[in-house]
XYZ file of C-alpha atoms in Angstrom:
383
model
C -60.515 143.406 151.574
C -63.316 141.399 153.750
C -65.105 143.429 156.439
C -63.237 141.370 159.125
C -59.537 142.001 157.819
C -57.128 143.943 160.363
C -57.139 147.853 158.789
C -60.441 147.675 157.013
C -60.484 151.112 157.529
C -64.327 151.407 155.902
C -65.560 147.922 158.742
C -64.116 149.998 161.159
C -65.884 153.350 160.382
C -69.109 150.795 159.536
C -68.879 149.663 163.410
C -68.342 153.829 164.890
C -71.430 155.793 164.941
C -71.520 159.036 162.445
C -71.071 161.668 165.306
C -68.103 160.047 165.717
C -66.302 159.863 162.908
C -63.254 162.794 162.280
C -63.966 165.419 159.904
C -61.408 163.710 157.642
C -63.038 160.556 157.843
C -66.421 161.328 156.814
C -65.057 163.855 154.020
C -63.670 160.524 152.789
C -66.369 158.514 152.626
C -68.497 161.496 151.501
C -66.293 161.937 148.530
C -65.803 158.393 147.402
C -69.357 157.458 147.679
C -69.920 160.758 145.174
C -66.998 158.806 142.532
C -68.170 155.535 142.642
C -71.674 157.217 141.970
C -70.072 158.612 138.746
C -70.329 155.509 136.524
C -67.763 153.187 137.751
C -65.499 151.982 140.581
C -62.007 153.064 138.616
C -63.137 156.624 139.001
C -61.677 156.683 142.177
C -58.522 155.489 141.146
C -58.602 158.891 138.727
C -57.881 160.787 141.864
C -54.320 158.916 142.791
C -51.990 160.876 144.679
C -54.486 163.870 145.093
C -56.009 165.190 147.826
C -59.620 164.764 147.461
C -61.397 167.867 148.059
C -65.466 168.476 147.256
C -63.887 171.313 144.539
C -62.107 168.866 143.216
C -64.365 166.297 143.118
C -66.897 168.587 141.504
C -64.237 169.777 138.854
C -63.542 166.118 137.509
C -66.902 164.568 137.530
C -67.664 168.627 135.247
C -64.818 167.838 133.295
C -65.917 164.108 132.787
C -69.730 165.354 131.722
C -68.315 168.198 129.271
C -65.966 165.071 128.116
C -69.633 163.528 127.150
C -70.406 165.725 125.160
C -72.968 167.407 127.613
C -73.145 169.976 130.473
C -73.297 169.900 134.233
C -76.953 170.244 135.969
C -77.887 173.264 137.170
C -77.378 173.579 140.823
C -78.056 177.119 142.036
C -77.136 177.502 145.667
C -77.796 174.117 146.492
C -75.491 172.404 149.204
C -72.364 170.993 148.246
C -73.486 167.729 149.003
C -76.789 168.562 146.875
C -74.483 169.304 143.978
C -71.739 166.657 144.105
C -74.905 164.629 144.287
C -76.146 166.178 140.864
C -73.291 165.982 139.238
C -72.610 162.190 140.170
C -75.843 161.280 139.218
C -75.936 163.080 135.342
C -72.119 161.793 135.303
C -73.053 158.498 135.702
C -76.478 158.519 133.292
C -74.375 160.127 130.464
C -71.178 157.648 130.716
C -73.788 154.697 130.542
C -75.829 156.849 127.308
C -72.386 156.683 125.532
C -72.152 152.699 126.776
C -75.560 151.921 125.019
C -74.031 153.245 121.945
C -71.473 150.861 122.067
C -68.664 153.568 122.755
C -65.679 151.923 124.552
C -64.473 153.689 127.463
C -60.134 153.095 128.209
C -57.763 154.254 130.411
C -54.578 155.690 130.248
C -52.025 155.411 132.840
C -48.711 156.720 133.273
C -46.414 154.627 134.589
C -44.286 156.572 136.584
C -46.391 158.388 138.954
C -50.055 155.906 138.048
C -52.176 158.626 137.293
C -55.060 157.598 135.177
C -57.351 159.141 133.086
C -60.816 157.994 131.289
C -61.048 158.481 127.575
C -63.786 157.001 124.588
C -62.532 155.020 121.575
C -64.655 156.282 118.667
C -66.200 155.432 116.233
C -67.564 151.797 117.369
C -65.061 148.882 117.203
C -65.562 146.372 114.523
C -64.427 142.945 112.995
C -62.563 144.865 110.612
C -60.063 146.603 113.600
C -59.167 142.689 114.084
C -55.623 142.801 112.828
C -55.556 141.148 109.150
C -52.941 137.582 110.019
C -55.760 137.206 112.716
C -58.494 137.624 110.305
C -56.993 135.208 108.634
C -56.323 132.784 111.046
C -60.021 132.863 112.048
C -60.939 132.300 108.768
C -59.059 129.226 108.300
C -59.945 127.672 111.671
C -63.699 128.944 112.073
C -64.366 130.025 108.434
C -65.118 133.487 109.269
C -65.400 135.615 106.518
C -62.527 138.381 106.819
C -64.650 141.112 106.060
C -67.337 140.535 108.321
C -68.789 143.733 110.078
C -69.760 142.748 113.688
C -67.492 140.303 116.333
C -71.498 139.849 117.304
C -71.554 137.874 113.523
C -68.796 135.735 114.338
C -71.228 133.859 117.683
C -72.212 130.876 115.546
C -69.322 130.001 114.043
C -67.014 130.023 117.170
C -69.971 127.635 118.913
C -69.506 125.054 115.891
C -65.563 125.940 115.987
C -65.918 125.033 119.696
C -67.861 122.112 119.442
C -64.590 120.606 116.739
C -62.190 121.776 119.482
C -63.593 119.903 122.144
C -63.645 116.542 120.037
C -60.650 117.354 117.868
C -57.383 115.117 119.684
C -54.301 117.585 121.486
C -52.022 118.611 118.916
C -48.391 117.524 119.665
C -47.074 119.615 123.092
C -50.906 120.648 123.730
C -52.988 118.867 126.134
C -55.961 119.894 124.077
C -56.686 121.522 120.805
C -58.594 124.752 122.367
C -54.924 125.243 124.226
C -53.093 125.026 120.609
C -55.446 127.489 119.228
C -55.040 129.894 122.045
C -51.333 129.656 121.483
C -51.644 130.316 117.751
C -53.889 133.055 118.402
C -51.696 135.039 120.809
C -48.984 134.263 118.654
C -50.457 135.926 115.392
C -51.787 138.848 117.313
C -48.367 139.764 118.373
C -46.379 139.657 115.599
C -49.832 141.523 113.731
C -49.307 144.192 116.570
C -45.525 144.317 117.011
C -45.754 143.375 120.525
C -43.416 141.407 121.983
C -45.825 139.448 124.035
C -49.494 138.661 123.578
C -51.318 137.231 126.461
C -54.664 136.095 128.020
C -55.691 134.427 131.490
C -58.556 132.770 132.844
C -59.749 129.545 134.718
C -58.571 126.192 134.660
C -61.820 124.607 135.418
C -65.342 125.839 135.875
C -66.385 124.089 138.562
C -65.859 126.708 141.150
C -67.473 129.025 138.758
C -70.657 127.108 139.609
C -72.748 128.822 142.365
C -72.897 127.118 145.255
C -69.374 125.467 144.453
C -67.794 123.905 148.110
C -65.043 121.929 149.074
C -61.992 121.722 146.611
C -64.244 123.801 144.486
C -64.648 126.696 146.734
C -64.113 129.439 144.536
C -62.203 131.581 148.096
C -59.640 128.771 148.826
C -58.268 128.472 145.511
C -54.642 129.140 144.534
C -53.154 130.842 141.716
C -51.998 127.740 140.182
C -56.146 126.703 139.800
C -55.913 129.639 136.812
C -53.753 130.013 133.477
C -52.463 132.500 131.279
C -51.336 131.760 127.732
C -48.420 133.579 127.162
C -46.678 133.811 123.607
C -43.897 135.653 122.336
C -43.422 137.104 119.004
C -40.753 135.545 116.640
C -38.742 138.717 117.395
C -38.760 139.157 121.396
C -38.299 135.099 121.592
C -35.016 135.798 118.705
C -33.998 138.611 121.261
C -32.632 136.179 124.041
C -30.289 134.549 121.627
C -29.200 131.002 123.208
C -30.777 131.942 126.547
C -33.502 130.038 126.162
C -33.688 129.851 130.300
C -34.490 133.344 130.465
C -36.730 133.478 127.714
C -38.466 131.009 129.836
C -38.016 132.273 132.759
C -39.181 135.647 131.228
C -42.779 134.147 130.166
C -43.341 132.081 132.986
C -43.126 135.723 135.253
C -45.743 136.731 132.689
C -47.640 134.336 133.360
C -47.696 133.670 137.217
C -48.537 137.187 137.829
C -51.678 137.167 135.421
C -52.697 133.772 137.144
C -52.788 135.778 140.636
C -54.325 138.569 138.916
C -57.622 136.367 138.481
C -57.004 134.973 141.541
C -57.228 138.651 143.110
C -60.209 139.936 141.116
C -62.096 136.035 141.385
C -64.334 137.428 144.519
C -65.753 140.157 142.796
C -66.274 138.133 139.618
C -68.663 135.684 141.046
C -70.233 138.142 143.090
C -69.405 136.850 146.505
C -67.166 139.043 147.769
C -69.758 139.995 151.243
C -69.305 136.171 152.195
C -68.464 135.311 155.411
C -65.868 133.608 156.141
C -64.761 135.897 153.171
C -61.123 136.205 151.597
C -58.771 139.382 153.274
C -57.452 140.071 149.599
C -59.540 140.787 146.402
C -60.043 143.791 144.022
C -62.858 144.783 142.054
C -62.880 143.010 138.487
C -61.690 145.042 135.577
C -64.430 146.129 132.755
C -62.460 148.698 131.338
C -59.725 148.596 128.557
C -56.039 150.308 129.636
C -53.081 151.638 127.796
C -50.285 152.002 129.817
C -47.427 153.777 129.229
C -43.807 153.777 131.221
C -44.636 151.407 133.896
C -41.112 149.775 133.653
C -40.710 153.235 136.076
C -42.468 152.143 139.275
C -44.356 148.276 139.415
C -41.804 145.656 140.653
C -42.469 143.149 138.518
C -42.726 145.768 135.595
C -39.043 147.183 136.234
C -37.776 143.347 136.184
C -39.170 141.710 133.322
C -39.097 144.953 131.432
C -42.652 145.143 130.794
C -42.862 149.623 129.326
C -45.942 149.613 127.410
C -48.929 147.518 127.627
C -52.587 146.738 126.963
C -55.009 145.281 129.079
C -58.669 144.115 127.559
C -60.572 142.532 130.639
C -63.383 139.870 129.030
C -66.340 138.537 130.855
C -68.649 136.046 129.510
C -71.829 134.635 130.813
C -72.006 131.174 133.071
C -74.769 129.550 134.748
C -77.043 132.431 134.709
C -74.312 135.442 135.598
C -72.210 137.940 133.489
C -68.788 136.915 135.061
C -66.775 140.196 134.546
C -63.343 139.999 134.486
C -62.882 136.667 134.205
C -60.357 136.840 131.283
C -58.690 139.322 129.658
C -55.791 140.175 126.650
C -53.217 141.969 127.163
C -50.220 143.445 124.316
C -46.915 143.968 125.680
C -43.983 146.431 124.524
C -40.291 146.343 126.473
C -39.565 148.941 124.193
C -39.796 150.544 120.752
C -42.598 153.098 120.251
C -45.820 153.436 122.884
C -49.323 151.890 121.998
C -51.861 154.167 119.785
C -55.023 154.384 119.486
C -55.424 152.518 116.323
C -53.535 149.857 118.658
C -55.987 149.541 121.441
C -58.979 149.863 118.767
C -57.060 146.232 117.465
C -56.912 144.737 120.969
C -60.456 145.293 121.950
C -61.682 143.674 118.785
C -58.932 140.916 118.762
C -60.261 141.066 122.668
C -64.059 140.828 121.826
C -62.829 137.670 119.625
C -61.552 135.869 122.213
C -64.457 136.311 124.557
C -66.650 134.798 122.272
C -63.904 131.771 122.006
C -64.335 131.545 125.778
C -68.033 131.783 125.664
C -68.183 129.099 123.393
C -65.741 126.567 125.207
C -68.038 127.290 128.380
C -70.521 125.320 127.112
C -68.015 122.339 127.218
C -66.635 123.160 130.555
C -63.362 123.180 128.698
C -60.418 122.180 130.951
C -57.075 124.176 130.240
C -53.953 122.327 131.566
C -51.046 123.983 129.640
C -49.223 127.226 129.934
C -47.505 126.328 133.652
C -43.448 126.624 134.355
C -43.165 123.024 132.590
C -45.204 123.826 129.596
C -43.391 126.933 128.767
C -39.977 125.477 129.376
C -40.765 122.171 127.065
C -42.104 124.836 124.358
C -39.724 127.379 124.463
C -37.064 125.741 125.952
């Protein structure tokens, strides 16, 4: 939200001096400042639907340190805000220890009521969690060995493999050969992960990603439609709809337009810009964290209609004219039914995940142009 929008409630506490401010108010403030000290902005989204108390601020950013592997500072008879101080402080230096040592931190979050929780995925991902068809895939298109150790291994041959996509002509019903390839990859992974949907969104063009970028490349005045998402069924979900092939389309294109506003909504906070004035009312910090959700047919709209019950989100950043651009992309698993995601799941979306961020970083270079994967494209396709 920008500092001018109507109910900013923080611009509005920003403009009223301290001594003015209810007891509730600055408790707020107080509090929140103390979890986004603790290592990352979704910490305060750990606290939905509680009533945020210093106690119980204390207890979860304890309970997050013991989770570490370490132990609370010792604070004596310190003040409270002295402590919560502490504590955010050696909360946030031992989350980004574990980071350093290449320990992914996820999410889970219950559908129903959104309560989410911060857990590690251990040991360290590797090439070999990439699910096998997709190892294989990868090895016919990029010749990557399939028992290579490191997705850092695989840089150089996705930057020649880029290089032959952005030459290489548009497959039949592609408008390029990068687009064809994304298809086939989001097609493998989810029939390699029994989802009924893979997906993955990102820019159309990277001209607003440029900084500086005005007119119709003003990164705050574009539309959803300026973004894609590659949605693909498996051979089993797309077999579920029978002869409705309209609602099979119908079904994807949903997936798709909401992921396209999803980059839309996080774009601000991607490039970094999101104190600019005139700013945009609506944007959201961009993700960095993977998610397992479970059950979320239960509450989100759009969840409920398109039966969307278990899922996995990977947000991917690369790096683009001299900034990390988090967020920018992501890959997500889908599941309207049948058994929840594991952990032996996720571990194969963050490495299929890592994959395809180093696909993106490599098209960058190119400036590659994605036109496909709109309401036409997916009704010509699946139609």
């Amino acid at each position: 939200m920008a500092p001018t929008a109507a109910g900013n409630i923080l611009a509005r506490l920003g403009d009223t001096p301290v001594g003015e401010w209810s007891g509730e108010e600055a408790a707020f403030v107080a509090l929140a400042t103390f979890l986004l000290g603790s290592g990352t902005q979704a910490r305060l989204e750990e606290v939905n639907g509680t009533h945020l108390t210093s106690a119980g601020v204390a207890a979860l950013m304890t309970e997050r340190i013991r989770g570490y592997g370490a132990e609370p500072p010792p604070t004596g008879d310190t003040s409270t805000v002295a402590r919560l101080e502490a504590l955010a402080r050696h909360c946030a230096a031992e989350r980004l220890a574990h980071l350093g040592n290449g320990t992914v931190f996820y999410r889970l979050i219950h559908g129903a009521n959104l309560n989410k929780t911060e857990h590690m995925l251990r040991p360290a991902v590797g090439y070999a969690d990439v699910p096998a068809p997709l190892r294989a895939l990868l090895e016919r298109e990029a010749g990557i060995a399939a028992d290579t150790a490191t997705v850092e291994e695989t840089t150089a041959a996705f930057e020649e493999l880029g290089d032959a996509l952005h030459t290489a002509p548009a497959p039949e019903g592609f408008s390029s050969a990068y687009e064809a390839l994304l298809t086939r990859f989001m097609t493998t992974l989810a029939e390699a992960t029994a989802s009924d949907v893979a997906m993955g969104r990102g820019p159309r063009s990277f001209a607003p990603l440029e900084p500086g970028s005005t007119g119709k490349d003003d990164p705050l005045t574009l539309k959803t439609n300026d973004f894609f998402c590659c949605v693909a069924p498996s051979p089993a979900f797309a077999g579920s709809f029978g002869e409705d092939r309209t609602l099979l389309v119908k079904t994807l294109s949903a997936y798709s337009a909401r992921m396209r506003f999803n980059t839309w909504h996080y774009l601000p906070h991607t490039l970094g810009i999101t104190d600019r004035e005139p700013g945009r009312d609506d944007w959201f910090f961009a993700p960095t964290m993977p998610d397992v959700t479970h059950h979320s047919d239960q509450h989100h709209t759009g969840h409920v209609t398109f039966s969307v019950r278990y899922a996995i989100r990977v947000p991917l950043g690369i790096d683009y004219a001299g900034r990390h651009l988090p967020g920018l992309y992501d890959l997500r698993l889908m599941r309207a039914a049948g058994e929840q995601y594991t952990t032996d799941d996720l571990r194969a979306a963050v490495a299929s995940g890592r994959v395809l961020a180093v696909l993106h970083q490599a098209m960058s270079r190119h400036r590659a142009t994605v036109r496909d994967f709109g309401n036409e494209w997916f009704r010509a396709l699946y139609g």
